C-alpha positions as YAML, in Angstrom:
chain: A
units: angstrom
residues:
- id: 1
  name: MET
  ca: [9.12, 8.95, 7.12]
- id: 2
  name: THR
  ca: [6.12, 9.68, 5.56]
- id: 3
  name: ASN
  ca: [3.74, 12.73, 7.83]
- id: 4
  name: PHE
  ca: [0.92, 11.82, 9.09]
- id: 5
  name: ASN
  ca: [-2.55, 13.74, 7.50]
- id: 6
  name: PRO
  ca: [-6.07, 11.61, 8.56]
- id: 7
  name: GLY
  ca: [-8.04, 12.34, 5.15]
- id: 8
  name: PRO
  ca: [-11.66, 12.85, 6.08]
- id: 9
  name: GLY
  ca: [-12.60, 9.34, 5.40]
- id: 10
  name: ARG
  ca: [-10.25, 8.53, 8.10]
- id: 11
  name: VAL
  ca: [-11.43, 10.65, 10.52]
- id: 12
  name: LYS
  ca: [-15.25, 9.75, 9.85]
- id: 13
  name: LEU
  ca: [-14.42, 5.99, 10.75]
- id: 14
  name: ALA
  ca: [-11.89, 6.61, 13.88]
- id: 15
  name: ARG
  ca: [-15.66, 8.95, 14.28]
- id: 16
  name: LEU
  ca: [-18.43, 5.65, 14.36]
- id: 17
  name: MET
  ca: [-15.29, 3.23, 15.46]
- id: 18
  name: ARG
  ca: [-16.21, 5.64, 19.25]
- id: 19
  name: SER
  ca: [-19.71, 6.03, 18.26]
- id: 20
  name: ARG
  ca: [-19.92, 2.17, 18.89]
- id: 21
  name: GLY
  ca: [-17.47, 1.69, 22.24]
- id: 22
  name: HIS
  ca: [-13.78, 1.62, 20.38]
- id: 23
  name: ASP
  ca: [-10.87, 3.57, 20.73]
- id: 24
  name: GLY
  ca: [-8.34, 3.01, 17.88]
- id: 25
  name: VAL
  ca: [-6.15, 3.71, 14.81]
- id: 26
  name: LEU
  ca: [-7.03, 1.85, 11.12]
- id: 27
  name: HIS
  ca: [-4.02, 1.32, 9.24]
- id: 28
  name: VAL
  ca: [-4.63, 1.24, 5.61]
- id: 29
  name: ARG
  ca: [-2.35, 1.10, 2.00]
- id: 30
  name: THR
  ca: [-4.37, 2.61, -0.46]
- id: 31
  name: SER
  ca: [-2.19, 2.30, -3.03]
- id: 32
  name: GLY
  ca: [0.16, -0.66, -5.10]
- id: 33
  name: GLY
  ca: [2.65, -2.32, -6.50]
- id: 34
  name: ALA
  ca: [3.96, -3.54, -8.92]
- id: 35
  name: GLU
  ca: [5.85, -6.99, -10.19]
- id: 36
  name: CYS
  ca: [8.31, -7.95, -13.00]
- id: 37
  name: VAL
  ca: [5.98, -9.80, -15.52]
- id: 38
  name: THR
  ca: [9.19, -9.82, -17.87]
- id: 39
  name: GLU
  ca: [9.92, -13.82, -19.48]
- id: 40
  name: ILE
  ca: [13.63, -15.38, -19.25]
- id: 41
  name: ASP
  ca: [14.16, -17.93, -21.31]
- id: 42
  name: GLY
  ca: [9.93, -18.91, -20.82]
- id: 43
  name: THR
  ca: [9.75, -18.12, -16.82]
- id: 44
  name: LYS
  ca: [9.00, -14.95, -15.63]
- id: 45
  name: CYS
  ca: [11.25, -12.40, -13.51]
- id: 46
  name: GLY
  ca: [8.93, -12.05, -10.59]
- id: 47
  name: ALA
  ca: [10.68, -9.01, -8.93]
- id: 48
  name: ARG
  ca: [7.03, -7.33, -6.88]
- id: 49
  name: SER
  ca: [7.79, -4.01, -5.81]
- id: 50
  name: ASN
  ca: [7.21, -2.94, -2.43]
- id: 51
  name: VAL
  ca: [4.03, -1.11, -1.66]
- id: 52
  name: TRP
  ca: [3.76, 3.08, -1.67]
- id: 53
  name: ASP
  ca: [1.17, 5.19, -1.49]
- id: 54
  name: SER
  ca: [2.33, 7.76, -4.30]
- id: 55
  name: ALA
  ca: [2.21, 6.15, -7.88]
- id: 56
  name: ARG
  ca: [5.51, 8.05, -8.38]
- id: 57
  name: HIS
  ca: [7.30, 6.09, -5.79]
- id: 58
  name: LEU
  ca: [5.89, 2.02, -8.37]
- id: 59
  name: ASP
  ca: [7.55, 4.67, -10.99]
- id: 60
  name: VAL
  ca: [10.72, 5.12, -10.72]
- id: 61
  name: TRP
  ca: [11.10, 1.42, -8.84]
- id: 62
  name: ILE
  ca: [9.49, 0.47, -12.57]
- id: 63
  name: ARG
  ca: [12.13, 2.09, -14.41]
- id: 64
  name: ALA
  ca: [15.14, 1.44, -11.65]
- id: 65
  name: HIS
  ca: [14.46, -2.51, -11.99]
- id: 66
  name: ALA
  ca: [13.71, -1.77, -16.04]
- id: 67
  name: ASP
  ca: [17.45, 0.05, -16.01]
- id: 68
  name: GLU
  ca: [19.27, -2.49, -14.14]
- id: 69
  name: TYR
  ca: [18.20, -5.61, -16.00]
- id: 70
  name: GLU
  ca: [17.13, -3.95, -18.83]
- id: 71
  name: HIS
  ca: [13.69, -5.83, -18.17]
- id: 72
  name: LYS
  ca: [10.13, -4.00, -20.55]
- id: 73
  name: LYS
  ca: [6.44, -5.87, -18.97]
- id: 74
  name: PHE
  ca: [6.13, -5.08, -16.20]
- id: 75
  name: VAL
  ca: [1.74, -5.40, -13.83]
- id: 76
  name: LYS
  ca: [0.62, -3.02, -11.34]
- id: 77
  name: LEU
  ca: [-1.63, -4.10, -8.16]
- id: 78
  name: THR
  ca: [-3.67, -2.17, -6.63]
- id: 79
  name: GLU
  ca: [-3.94, -3.67, -3.56]
- id: 80
  name: GLU
  ca: [-5.60, -2.58, -0.54]
- id: 81
  name: PRO
  ca: [-5.00, -4.41, 3.32]
- id: 82
  name: ALA
  ca: [-6.47, -3.13, 6.42]
- id: 83
  name: ASN
  ca: [-5.08, -3.19, 9.74]
- id: 84
  name: VAL
  ca: [-7.77, -2.30, 12.93]
- id: 85
  name: TYR
  ca: [-6.36, -2.27, 16.27]
- id: 86
  name: SER
  ca: [-9.27, -1.42, 18.13]
- id: 87
  name: THR
  ca: [-10.09, -1.66, 22.24]
- id: 88
  name: PRO
  ca: [-13.59, -1.34, 23.53]
- id: 89
  name: ALA
  ca: [-13.68, 2.21, 25.09]
- id: 90
  name: THR
  ca: [-14.45, 2.61, 28.37]
- id: 91
  name: GLY
  ca: [-17.30, 2.57, 30.47]
- id: 92
  name: GLN
  ca: [-19.60, 1.49, 27.34]
- id: 93
  name: GLN
  ca: [-21.28, -1.65, 26.55]
...
């Protein structure tokens, strides 16, 4: 489990949300995953890793997949999905 420590950008966004009358939590993943694009009999493997906050985890997945299946071509994917859970703050309109 990762230790959550909001960076200055997230703290600033939380303040902005409160100033507009909303309390909430913003969950953002800013790293990415990878897809194996090694062709086998004319078809891409297509195996995809999870999305991680650390590039180290991604590199470990790539090495493990390459060792297990002897695949050598990967595409790194950058994803930045964001989920905002917000409710109106009490007393403000």
